[in-house]
Amino acid sequence: MTPPEHPDRQTGQASPAVLSCAKMGVTEHPLTVLKTRKEFLRAARAGRQGTSSMMVQARRRTGDEAADGIRVGFTCSKKVGNAVARNRAKRRLREAARAVLPGKGVPGWDYVLIGRAEATANRPFDALKGDLAYALRKLHDKQT
């Protein structure tokens, strides 16, 4: 199931869902949400870095794709738990991404955050943000 698209008020056309970072005081790199299976599969074939609370997959977009901004996707398997547990883990991942990616992420990259059973929902939020920052640092160090 893909997240709903939000109609553009001026054109009436559907536009991609965007995570607002304005409440965090960051507006230069809005986060666009990955929606299609094809986008998630492309990220799965790229670099990955595991932490105790999540797995982060990252890929640099190629020239034929729009290279503006940071795109991010979130997923949790049924190993994480029932629907309530999966949604809670994804909400925490979204908030961590909203807080960390505008400052540590690189424009032109796609990131997929994968929740882990028990750990994502129960880890202290500051540690969750620290895990994401660590994973981004390791992923981008591998690229250079």
mmCIF file of N, CA and C in Angstrom:
data_model
loop_
_atom_site.group_PDB
_atom_site.id
_atom_site.type_symbol
_atom_site.label_atom_id
_atom_site.label_comp_id
_atom_site.label_asym_id
_atom_site.label_seq_id
_atom_site.Cartn_x
_atom_site.Cartn_y
_atom_site.Cartn_z
ATOM 1 N N MET A 1 0.849 -1.175 0.000
ATOM 2 C CA MET A 1 0.000 0.000 0.000
ATOM 3 C C MET A 1 0.887 1.228 0.000
ATOM 4 N N THR A 2 0.626 2.139 -0.893
ATOM 5 C CA THR A 2 1.432 3.345 -0.981
ATOM 6 C C THR A 2 0.754 4.470 -0.225
ATOM 7 N N PRO A 3 1.556 5.412 0.309
ATOM 8 C CA PRO A 3 0.955 6.534 1.021
ATOM 9 C C PRO A 3 0.173 7.407 0.048
ATOM 10 N N PRO A 4 -0.860 8.076 0.512
ATOM 11 C CA PRO A 4 -1.655 8.897 -0.385
ATOM 12 C C PRO A 4 -0.868 10.103 -0.870
ATOM 13 N N GLU A 5 -1.158 10.493 -2.106
ATOM 14 C CA GLU A 5 -0.545 11.707 -2.638
ATOM 15 C C GLU A 5 -1.443 12.876 -2.259
ATOM 16 N N HIS A 6 -0.824 14.021 -2.097
ATOM 17 C CA HIS A 6 -1.558 15.210 -1.710
ATOM 18 C C HIS A 6 -1.756 16.082 -2.951
ATOM 19 N N PRO A 7 -3.010 16.439 -3.283
ATOM 20 C CA PRO A 7 -3.210 17.237 -4.490
ATOM 21 C C PRO A 7 -2.595 18.627 -4.332
ATOM 22 N N ASP A 8 -1.977 19.088 -5.401
ATOM 23 C CA ASP A 8 -1.394 20.419 -5.437
ATOM 24 C C ASP A 8 -2.535 21.421 -5.569
ATOM 25 N N ARG A 9 -2.558 22.429 -4.732
ATOM 26 C CA ARG A 9 -3.667 23.380 -4.716
ATOM 27 C C ARG A 9 -3.750 24.205 -5.991
ATOM 28 N N GLN A 10 -2.616 24.507 -6.606
ATOM 29 C CA GLN A 10 -2.629 25.369 -7.783
ATOM 30 C C GLN A 10 -3.006 24.603 -9.047
ATOM 31 N N THR A 11 -2.441 23.419 -9.243
ATOM 32 C CA THR A 11 -2.676 22.690 -10.489
ATOM 33 C C THR A 11 -3.718 21.598 -10.350
ATOM 34 N N GLY A 12 -4.004 21.167 -9.136
ATOM 35 C CA GLY A 12 -4.931 20.074 -8.931
ATOM 36 C C GLY A 12 -4.290 18.714 -9.157
ATOM 37 N N GLN A 13 -3.018 18.689 -9.553
ATOM 38 C CA GLN A 13 -2.289 17.448 -9.784
ATOM 39 C C GLN A 13 -1.755 16.903 -8.462
ATOM 40 N N ALA A 14 -1.533 15.606 -8.435
ATOM 41 C CA ALA A 14 -0.980 14.985 -7.237
ATOM 42 C C ALA A 14 0.508 15.297 -7.151
ATOM 43 N N SER A 15 0.981 15.604 -5.967
ATOM 44 C CA SER A 15 2.399 15.867 -5.745
ATOM 45 C C SER A 15 2.912 14.870 -4.719
ATOM 46 N N PRO A 16 4.233 14.624 -4.690
ATOM 47 C CA PRO A 16 4.746 13.654 -3.727
ATOM 48 C C PRO A 16 4.578 14.141 -2.291
ATOM 49 N N ALA A 17 4.412 13.184 -1.390
ATOM 50 C CA ALA A 17 4.292 13.523 0.027
ATOM 51 C C ALA A 17 5.628 14.051 0.528
ATOM 52 N N VAL A 18 5.591 15.104 1.316
ATOM 53 C CA VAL A 18 6.809 15.729 1.826
ATOM 54 C C VAL A 18 6.719 15.785 3.346
ATOM 55 N N LEU A 19 7.789 15.328 4.012
ATOM 56 C CA LEU A 19 7.863 15.442 5.467
ATOM 57 C C LEU A 19 8.299 16.858 5.793
ATOM 58 N N SER A 20 7.513 17.564 6.541
ATOM 59 C CA SER A 20 7.848 18.931 6.891
ATOM 60 C C SER A 20 8.892 18.969 7.991
ATOM 61 N N CYS A 21 9.948 19.713 7.739
ATOM 62 C CA CYS A 21 11.002 19.897 8.737
ATOM 63 C C CYS A 21 10.950 21.306 9.307
ATOM 64 N N ALA A 22 9.923 22.069 8.965
ATOM 65 C CA ALA A 22 9.844 23.461 9.388
ATOM 66 C C ALA A 22 9.770 23.583 10.908
ATOM 67 N N LYS A 23 9.081 22.642 11.563
ATOM 68 C CA LYS A 23 8.969 22.749 13.022
ATOM 69 C C LYS A 23 10.313 22.503 13.699
ATOM 70 N N MET A 24 11.262 21.891 12.978
ATOM 71 C CA MET A 24 12.599 21.671 13.503
ATOM 72 C C MET A 24 13.508 22.861 13.192
ATOM 73 N N GLY A 25 12.981 23.869 12.454
ATOM 74 C CA GLY A 25 13.786 25.024 12.100
ATOM 75 C C GLY A 25 14.646 24.790 10.867
ATOM 76 N N VAL A 26 14.359 23.715 10.111
ATOM 77 C CA VAL A 26 15.141 23.382 8.925
ATOM 78 C C VAL A 26 14.219 23.442 7.724
ATOM 79 N N THR A 27 14.564 24.268 6.741
ATOM 80 C CA THR A 27 13.724 24.372 5.560
ATOM 81 C C THR A 27 14.498 24.191 4.265
ATOM 82 N N GLU A 28 15.842 24.122 4.315
ATOM 83 C CA GLU A 28 16.606 24.074 3.073
ATOM 84 C C GLU A 28 16.521 22.741 2.340
ATOM 85 N N HIS A 29 16.338 21.621 3.032
ATOM 86 C CA HIS A 29 16.253 20.314 2.399
ATOM 87 C C HIS A 29 15.019 19.572 2.882
ATOM 88 N N PRO A 30 13.851 19.824 2.277
ATOM 89 C CA PRO A 30 12.675 19.073 2.703
ATOM 90 C C PRO A 30 12.843 17.603 2.328
ATOM 91 N N LEU A 31 12.245 16.738 3.097
ATOM 92 C CA LEU A 31 12.356 15.300 2.871
ATOM 93 C C LEU A 31 11.155 14.834 2.070
ATOM 94 N N THR A 32 11.402 14.225 0.926
ATOM 95 C CA THR A 32 10.343 13.649 0.116
ATOM 96 C C THR A 32 10.256 12.164 0.457
ATOM 97 N N VAL A 33 9.049 11.653 0.561
ATOM 98 C CA VAL A 33 8.845 10.268 0.973
ATOM 99 C C VAL A 33 8.857 9.349 -0.246
ATOM 100 N N LEU A 34 9.641 8.266 -0.168
ATOM 101 C CA LEU A 34 9.636 7.241 -1.211
ATOM 102 C C LEU A 34 8.301 6.519 -1.154
ATOM 103 N N LYS A 35 7.728 6.221 -2.331
ATOM 104 C CA LYS A 35 6.407 5.618 -2.332
ATOM 105 C C LYS A 35 6.328 4.312 -3.093
ATOM 106 N N THR A 36 7.096 4.161 -4.160
ATOM 107 C CA THR A 36 6.905 2.988 -5.001
ATOM 108 C C THR A 36 7.864 1.862 -4.625
ATOM 109 N N ARG A 37 7.435 0.656 -4.913
ATOM 110 C CA ARG A 37 8.252 -0.528 -4.649
ATOM 111 C C ARG A 37 9.580 -0.436 -5.392
ATOM 112 N N LYS A 38 9.550 0.088 -6.599
ATOM 113 C CA LYS A 38 10.754 0.210 -7.411
ATOM 114 C C LYS A 38 11.809 1.078 -6.719
ATOM 115 N N GLU A 39 11.381 2.160 -6.078
ATOM 116 C CA GLU A 39 12.315 3.035 -5.354
ATOM 117 C C GLU A 39 12.927 2.317 -4.154
ATOM 118 N N PHE A 40 12.111 1.544 -3.443
ATOM 119 C CA PHE A 40 12.616 0.791 -2.293
ATOM 120 C C PHE A 40 13.600 -0.288 -2.743
ATOM 121 N N LEU A 41 13.318 -0.954 -3.856
ATOM 122 C CA LEU A 41 14.201 -2.003 -4.350
ATOM 123 C C LEU A 41 15.540 -1.442 -4.824
ATOM 124 N N ARG A 42 15.524 -0.272 -5.425
ATOM 125 C CA ARG A 42 16.784 0.363 -5.827
ATOM 126 C C ARG A 42 17.657 0.640 -4.605
ATOM 127 N N ALA A 43 17.061 1.124 -3.545
ATOM 128 C CA ALA A 43 17.816 1.400 -2.319
ATOM 129 C C ALA A 43 18.323 0.097 -1.696
ATOM 130 N N ALA A 44 17.555 -0.982 -1.824
ATOM 131 C CA ALA A 44 17.957 -2.261 -1.233
ATOM 132 C C ALA A 44 19.204 -2.825 -1.905
ATOM 133 N N ARG A 45 19.430 -2.474 -3.170
ATOM 134 C CA ARG A 45 20.607 -2.969 -3.888
ATOM 135 C C ARG A 45 21.844 -2.119 -3.610
ATOM 136 N N ALA A 46 21.697 -1.036 -2.888
ATOM 137 C CA ALA A 46 22.804 -0.115 -2.632
ATOM 138 C C ALA A 46 23.418 -0.386 -1.263
ATOM 139 N N GLY A 47 24.142 0.604 -0.737
ATOM 140 C CA GLY A 47 24.822 0.444 0.545
ATOM 141 C C GLY A 47 23.863 0.340 1.705
ATOM 142 N N ARG A 48 24.312 -0.362 2.741
ATOM 143 C CA ARG A 48 23.486 -0.486 3.941
ATOM 144 C C ARG A 48 24.369 -0.468 5.171
ATOM 145 N N GLN A 49 23.794 0.036 6.244
ATOM 146 C CA GLN A 49 24.519 0.106 7.516
ATOM 147 C C GLN A 49 23.540 -0.237 8.634
ATOM 148 N N GLY A 50 23.867 -1.223 9.415
ATOM 149 C CA GLY A 50 23.019 -1.622 10.521
ATOM 150 C C GLY A 50 23.434 -0.947 11.816
ATOM 151 N N THR A 51 22.482 -0.677 12.655
ATOM 152 C CA THR A 51 22.728 -0.194 14.009
ATOM 153 C C THR A 51 21.885 -1.070 14.935
ATOM 154 N N SER A 52 21.984 -0.826 16.214
ATOM 155 C CA SER A 52 21.220 -1.656 17.146
ATOM 156 C C SER A 52 19.725 -1.405 17.050
ATOM 157 N N SER A 53 19.307 -0.252 16.516
ATOM 158 C CA SER A 53 17.876 0.046 16.498
ATOM 159 C C SER A 53 17.252 0.080 15.110
ATOM 160 N N MET A 54 18.073 0.045 14.044
ATOM 161 C CA MET A 54 17.517 0.118 12.692
ATOM 162 C C MET A 54 18.560 -0.311 11.679
ATOM 163 N N MET A 55 18.091 -0.550 10.457
ATOM 164 C CA MET A 55 18.960 -0.767 9.299
ATOM 165 C C MET A 55 18.714 0.431 8.383
ATOM 166 N N VAL A 56 19.784 1.010 7.863
ATOM 167 C CA VAL A 56 19.656 2.142 6.947
ATOM 168 C C VAL A 56 20.254 1.740 5.611
ATOM 169 N N GLN A 57 19.464 1.875 4.555
ATOM 170 C CA GLN A 57 19.936 1.650 3.195
ATOM 171 C C GLN A 57 20.032 3.004 2.523
ATOM 172 N N ALA A 58 21.081 3.206 1.732
ATOM 173 C CA ALA A 58 21.266 4.513 1.094
ATOM 174 C C ALA A 58 21.834 4.334 -0.299
ATOM 175 N N ARG A 59 21.384 5.195 -1.208
ATOM 176 C CA ARG A 59 21.916 5.181 -2.569
ATOM 177 C C ARG A 59 21.906 6.584 -3.145
ATOM 178 N N ARG A 60 22.916 6.850 -3.944
ATOM 179 C CA ARG A 60 22.972 8.120 -4.666
ATOM 180 C C ARG A 60 22.140 7.956 -5.930
ATOM 181 N N ARG A 61 21.265 8.917 -6.196
ATOM 182 C CA ARG A 61 20.460 8.848 -7.402
ATOM 183 C C ARG A 61 21.320 9.104 -8.630
ATOM 184 N N THR A 62 20.960 8.467 -9.722
ATOM 185 C CA THR A 62 21.714 8.615 -10.964
ATOM 186 C C THR A 62 21.211 9.823 -11.749
ATOM 187 N N GLY A 63 21.874 10.105 -12.865
ATOM 188 C CA GLY A 63 21.565 11.286 -13.654
ATOM 189 C C GLY A 63 20.179 11.320 -14.249
ATOM 190 N N ASP A 64 19.578 10.148 -14.536
ATOM 191 C CA ASP A 64 18.254 10.149 -15.151
ATOM 192 C C ASP A 64 17.121 10.381 -14.149
ATOM 193 N N GLU A 65 17.440 10.384 -12.875
ATOM 194 C CA GLU A 65 16.442 10.642 -11.840
ATOM 195 C C GLU A 65 16.590 12.081 -11.347
ATOM 196 N N ALA A 66 15.528 12.635 -10.847
ATOM 197 C CA ALA A 66 15.606 13.978 -10.268
ATOM 198 C C ALA A 66 16.527 13.944 -9.062
ATOM 199 N N ALA A 67 17.568 14.766 -9.060
ATOM 200 C CA ALA A 67 18.587 14.693 -8.011
ATOM 201 C C ALA A 67 18.399 15.736 -6.921
ATOM 202 N N ASP A 68 17.292 16.431 -6.905
ATOM 203 C CA ASP A 68 17.080 17.468 -5.905
ATOM 204 C C ASP A 68 16.555 16.874 -4.612
ATOM 205 N N GLY A 69 17.027 17.396 -3.514
ATOM 206 C CA GLY A 69 16.497 17.048 -2.200
ATOM 207 C C GLY A 69 16.870 15.665 -1.719
ATOM 208 N N ILE A 70 16.374 15.360 -0.550
ATOM 209 C CA ILE A 70 16.610 14.084 0.105
ATOM 210 C C ILE A 70 15.298 13.315 0.089
ATOM 211 N N ARG A 71 15.358 12.050 -0.324
ATOM 212 C CA ARG A 71 14.163 11.202 -0.295
ATOM 213 C C ARG A 71 14.370 10.124 0.754
ATOM 214 N N VAL A 72 13.300 9.774 1.446
ATOM 215 C CA VAL A 72 13.406 8.804 2.539
ATOM 216 C C VAL A 72 12.166 7.903 2.546
ATOM 217 N N GLY A 73 12.394 6.638 2.871
ATOM 218 C CA GLY A 73 11.307 5.680 3.001
ATOM 219 C C GLY A 73 11.426 4.955 4.331
ATOM 220 N N PHE A 74 10.322 4.393 4.793
ATOM 221 C CA PHE A 74 10.278 3.726 6.092
ATOM 222 C C PHE A 74 9.572 2.392 5.928
ATOM 223 N N THR A 75 10.095 1.367 6.574
ATOM 224 C CA THR A 75 9.437 0.072 6.514
ATOM 225 C C THR A 75 9.737 -0.733 7.770
ATOM 226 N N CYS A 76 8.796 -1.593 8.113
ATOM 227 C CA CYS A 76 8.953 -2.524 9.225
ATOM 228 C C CYS A 76 8.274 -3.825 8.814
ATOM 229 N N SER A 77 8.952 -4.935 9.000
ATOM 230 C CA SER A 77 8.362 -6.228 8.655
ATOM 231 C C SER A 77 7.462 -6.703 9.801
ATOM 232 N N LYS A 78 6.793 -7.801 9.566
ATOM 233 C CA LYS A 78 5.929 -8.359 10.602
ATOM 234 C C LYS A 78 6.718 -8.917 11.780
ATOM 235 N N LYS A 79 8.035 -9.057 11.614
ATOM 236 C CA LYS A 79 8.877 -9.494 12.731
ATOM 237 C C LYS A 79 8.863 -8.457 13.853
ATOM 238 N N VAL A 80 8.595 -7.197 13.503
ATOM 239 C CA VAL A 80 8.564 -6.119 14.498
ATOM 240 C C VAL A 80 7.376 -6.301 15.428
ATOM 241 N N GLY A 81 6.293 -6.883 14.923
ATOM 242 C CA GLY A 81 5.115 -7.107 15.762
ATOM 243 C C GLY A 81 3.840 -6.903 14.977
ATOM 244 N N ASN A 82 2.769 -6.682 15.718
ATOM 245 C CA ASN A 82 1.478 -6.466 15.071
ATOM 246 C C ASN A 82 1.435 -5.062 14.451
ATOM 247 N N ALA A 83 0.321 -4.705 13.855
ATOM 248 C CA ALA A 83 0.206 -3.428 13.154
ATOM 249 C C ALA A 83 0.469 -2.240 14.078
ATOM 250 N N VAL A 84 0.026 -2.333 15.311
ATOM 251 C CA VAL A 84 0.243 -1.244 16.266
ATOM 252 C C VAL A 84 1.740 -1.053 16.516
ATOM 253 N N ALA A 85 2.458 -2.131 16.721
ATOM 254 C CA ALA A 85 3.905 -2.059 16.979
ATOM 255 C C ALA A 85 4.651 -1.553 15.746
ATOM 256 N N ARG A 86 4.271 -2.030 14.552
ATOM 257 C CA ARG A 86 4.931 -1.569 13.319
ATOM 258 C C ARG A 86 4.696 -0.088 13.088
ATOM 259 N N ASN A 87 3.475 0.366 13.307
ATOM 260 C CA ASN A 87 3.183 1.791 13.108
ATOM 261 C C ASN A 87 3.916 2.654 14.124
ATOM 262 N N ARG A 88 4.015 2.195 15.351
ATOM 263 C CA ARG A 88 4.754 2.954 16.375
ATOM 264 C C ARG A 88 6.223 3.060 15.992
ATOM 265 N N ALA A 89 6.803 1.957 15.532
ATOM 266 C CA ALA A 89 8.210 1.967 15.118
ATOM 267 C C ALA A 89 8.406 2.917 13.933
ATOM 268 N N LYS A 90 7.497 2.887 12.966
ATOM 269 C CA LYS A 90 7.627 3.779 11.803
ATOM 270 C C LYS A 90 7.453 5.247 12.196
ATOM 271 N N ARG A 91 6.565 5.541 13.125
ATOM 272 C CA ARG A 91 6.409 6.930 13.604
ATOM 273 C C ARG A 91 7.699 7.419 14.228
ATOM 274 N N ARG A 92 8.339 6.573 15.026
ATOM 275 C CA ARG A 92 9.611 6.953 15.666
ATOM 276 C C ARG A 92 10.699 7.150 14.614
ATOM 277 N N LEU A 93 10.733 6.284 13.597
ATOM 278 C CA LEU A 93 11.721 6.438 12.524
ATOM 279 C C LEU A 93 11.485 7.735 11.748
ATOM 280 N N ARG A 94 10.212 8.066 11.495
ATOM 281 C CA ARG A 94 9.890 9.317 10.783
ATOM 282 C C ARG A 94 10.383 10.533 11.560
ATOM 283 N N GLU A 95 10.154 10.540 12.864
ATOM 284 C CA GLU A 95 10.587 11.676 13.678
ATOM 285 C C GLU A 95 12.110 11.762 13.743
ATOM 286 N N ALA A 96 12.775 10.621 13.839
ATOM 287 C CA ALA A 96 14.240 10.624 13.846
ATOM 288 C C ALA A 96 14.769 11.150 12.514
ATOM 289 N N ALA A 97 14.154 10.721 11.416
ATOM 290 C CA ALA A 97 14.574 11.200 10.093
ATOM 291 C C ALA A 97 14.336 12.700 9.964
ATOM 292 N N ARG A 98 13.202 13.157 10.460
ATOM 293 C CA ARG A 98 12.877 14.585 10.401
ATOM 294 C C ARG A 98 13.906 15.408 11.171
ATOM 295 N N ALA A 99 14.433 14.846 12.250
ATOM 296 C CA ALA A 99 15.391 15.571 13.085
ATOM 297 C C ALA A 99 16.823 15.481 12.550
ATOM 298 N N VAL A 100 17.213 14.347 11.959
ATOM 299 C CA VAL A 100 18.617 14.103 11.618
ATOM 300 C C VAL A 100 18.935 14.329 10.143
ATOM 301 N N LEU A 101 18.087 13.854 9.241
ATOM 302 C CA LEU A 101 18.429 13.878 7.821
ATOM 303 C C LEU A 101 18.674 15.271 7.229
ATOM 304 N N PRO A 102 17.924 16.303 7.581
ATOM 305 C CA PRO A 102 18.222 17.609 6.978
ATOM 306 C C PRO A 102 19.635 18.102 7.273
ATOM 307 N N GLY A 103 20.203 17.738 8.400
ATOM 308 C CA GLY A 103 21.539 18.180 8.738
ATOM 309 C C GLY A 103 22.632 17.205 8.324
ATOM 310 N N LYS A 104 22.352 15.908 8.367
ATOM 311 C CA LYS A 104 23.377 14.887 8.108
ATOM 312 C C LYS A 104 23.212 14.194 6.757
ATOM 313 N N GLY A 105 22.010 14.251 6.176
ATOM 314 C CA GLY A 105 21.780 13.613 4.887
ATOM 315 C C GLY A 105 22.364 14.443 3.755
ATOM 316 N N VAL A 106 22.514 13.812 2.602
ATOM 317 C CA VAL A 106 23.094 14.475 1.437
ATOM 318 C C VAL A 106 22.020 14.615 0.361
ATOM 319 N N PRO A 107 21.802 15.833 -0.164
ATOM 320 C CA PRO A 107 20.834 15.990 -1.254
ATOM 321 C C PRO A 107 21.237 15.129 -2.449
ATOM 322 N N GLY A 108 20.233 14.558 -3.104
ATOM 323 C CA GLY A 108 20.497 13.675 -4.226
ATOM 324 C C GLY A 108 20.610 12.214 -3.824
ATOM 325 N N TRP A 109 20.337 11.905 -2.570
ATOM 326 C CA TRP A 109 20.405 10.534 -2.057
ATOM 327 C C TRP A 109 19.025 10.068 -1.620
ATOM 328 N N ASP A 110 18.822 8.749 -1.696
ATOM 329 C CA ASP A 110 17.626 8.095 -1.165
ATOM 330 C C ASP A 110 18.038 7.288 0.060
ATOM 331 N N TYR A 111 17.223 7.340 1.095
ATOM 332 C CA TYR A 111 17.474 6.581 2.318
ATOM 333 C C TYR A 111 16.233 5.769 2.651
ATOM 334 N N VAL A 112 16.431 4.526 3.077
ATOM 335 C CA VAL A 112 15.334 3.693 3.563
ATOM 336 C C VAL A 112 15.693 3.268 4.976
ATOM 337 N N LEU A 113 14.820 3.558 5.925
ATOM 338 C CA LEU A 113 15.020 3.197 7.332
ATOM 339 C C LEU A 113 14.136 1.992 7.634
ATOM 340 N N ILE A 114 14.758 0.922 8.111
ATOM 341 C CA ILE A 114 14.052 -0.325 8.386
ATOM 342 C C ILE A 114 14.076 -0.571 9.885
ATOM 343 N N GLY A 115 12.892 -0.699 10.462
ATOM 344 C CA GLY A 115 12.782 -0.919 11.898
ATOM 345 C C GLY A 115 13.172 -2.327 12.293
ATOM 346 N N ARG A 116 13.671 -2.473 13.510
ATOM 347 C CA ARG A 116 14.051 -3.783 14.060
ATOM 348 C C ARG A 116 13.088 -4.168 15.177
ATOM 349 N N ALA A 117 12.870 -5.464 15.296
ATOM 350 C CA ALA A 117 11.968 -5.972 16.328
ATOM 351 C C ALA A 117 12.436 -5.522 17.704
ATOM 352 N N GLU A 118 11.524 -5.062 18.522
ATOM 353 C CA GLU A 118 11.759 -4.621 19.903
ATOM 354 C C GLU A 118 12.623 -3.363 19.999
ATOM 355 N N ALA A 119 13.711 -3.283 19.270
ATOM 356 C CA ALA A 119 14.689 -2.210 19.467
ATOM 357 C C ALA A 119 14.179 -0.850 19.023
ATOM 358 N N THR A 120 13.551 -0.752 17.866
ATOM 359 C CA THR A 120 13.145 0.554 17.339
ATOM 360 C C THR A 120 12.104 1.209 18.246
ATOM 361 N N ALA A 121 11.155 0.447 18.715
ATOM 362 C CA ALA A 121 10.087 1.015 19.530
ATOM 363 C C ALA A 121 10.525 1.297 20.967
ATOM 364 N N ASN A 122 11.520 0.566 21.470
ATOM 365 C CA ASN A 122 11.889 0.682 22.882
ATOM 366 C C ASN A 122 13.146 1.499 23.140
ATOM 367 N N ARG A 123 13.916 1.799 22.132
ATOM 368 C CA ARG A 123 15.169 2.536 22.323
ATOM 369 C C ARG A 123 14.866 3.987 22.675
ATOM 370 N N PRO A 124 15.620 4.596 23.593
ATOM 371 C CA PRO A 124 15.414 6.025 23.887
ATOM 372 C C PRO A 124 15.581 6.851 22.618
ATOM 373 N N PHE A 125 14.765 7.899 22.489
ATOM 374 C CA PHE A 125 14.714 8.645 21.238
ATOM 375 C C PHE A 125 16.052 9.300 20.889
ATOM 376 N N ASP A 126 16.769 9.831 21.878
ATOM 377 C CA ASP A 126 18.075 10.432 21.599
ATOM 378 C C ASP A 126 19.052 9.381 21.070
ATOM 379 N N ALA A 127 18.983 8.170 21.593
ATOM 380 C CA ALA A 127 19.836 7.094 21.096
ATOM 381 C C ALA A 127 19.431 6.693 19.679
ATOM 382 N N LEU A 128 18.128 6.724 19.387
ATOM 383 C CA LEU A 128 17.642 6.422 18.047
ATOM 384 C C LEU A 128 18.189 7.436 17.039
ATOM 385 N N LYS A 129 18.150 8.718 17.402
ATOM 386 C CA LYS A 129 18.714 9.753 16.523
ATOM 387 C C LYS A 129 20.226 9.574 16.375
ATOM 388 N N GLY A 130 20.893 9.213 17.444
ATOM 389 C CA GLY A 130 22.332 8.967 17.392
ATOM 390 C C GLY A 130 22.675 7.790 16.485
ATOM 391 N N ASP A 131 21.845 6.742 16.526
ATOM 392 C CA ASP A 131 22.052 5.587 15.650
ATOM 393 C C ASP A 131 21.919 5.987 14.185
ATOM 394 N N LEU A 132 20.929 6.818 13.881
ATOM 395 C CA LEU A 132 20.743 7.261 12.500
ATOM 396 C C LEU A 132 21.920 8.117 12.045
ATOM 397 N N ALA A 133 22.377 9.029 12.881
ATOM 398 C CA ALA A 133 23.530 9.868 12.531
ATOM 399 C C ALA A 133 24.773 9.010 12.312
ATOM 400 N N TYR A 134 24.976 8.008 13.157
ATOM 401 C CA TYR A 134 26.115 7.100 13.022
ATOM 402 C C TYR A 134 26.045 6.343 11.688
ATOM 403 N N ALA A 135 24.869 5.807 11.369
ATOM 404 C CA ALA A 135 24.704 5.047 10.131
ATOM 405 C C ALA A 135 24.965 5.934 8.915
ATOM 406 N N LEU A 136 24.478 7.170 8.929
ATOM 407 C CA LEU A 136 24.711 8.088 7.807
ATOM 408 C C LEU A 136 26.196 8.392 7.654
ATOM 409 N N ARG A 137 26.852 8.621 8.773
ATOM 410 C CA ARG A 137 28.296 8.911 8.725
ATOM 411 C C ARG A 137 29.058 7.729 8.117
ATOM 412 N N LYS A 138 28.743 6.516 8.553
ATOM 413 C CA LYS A 138 29.421 5.319 8.035
ATOM 414 C C LYS A 138 29.125 5.113 6.553
ATOM 415 N N LEU A 139 27.869 5.308 6.144
ATOM 416 C CA LEU A 139 27.503 5.130 4.748
ATOM 417 C C LEU A 139 28.230 6.113 3.837
ATOM 418 N N HIS A 140 28.315 7.368 4.265
ATOM 419 C CA HIS A 140 28.943 8.366 3.412
ATOM 420 C C HIS A 140 30.467 8.271 3.463
ATOM 421 N N ASP A 141 31.021 7.730 4.554
ATOM 422 C CA ASP A 141 32.473 7.494 4.597
ATOM 423 C C ASP A 141 32.868 6.397 3.612
ATOM 424 N N LYS A 142 31.999 5.397 3.417
ATOM 425 C CA LYS A 142 32.257 4.311 2.468
ATOM 426 C C LYS A 142 32.287 4.830 1.028
ATOM 427 N N GLN A 143 31.529 5.875 0.759
ATOM 428 C CA GLN A 143 31.412 6.399 -0.606
ATOM 429 C C GLN A 143 32.611 7.206 -1.030
ATOM 430 N N THR A 144 33.378 7.727 -0.084
ATOM 431 C CA THR A 144 34.526 8.571 -0.441
ATOM 432 C C THR A 144 35.812 7.794 -0.517
#
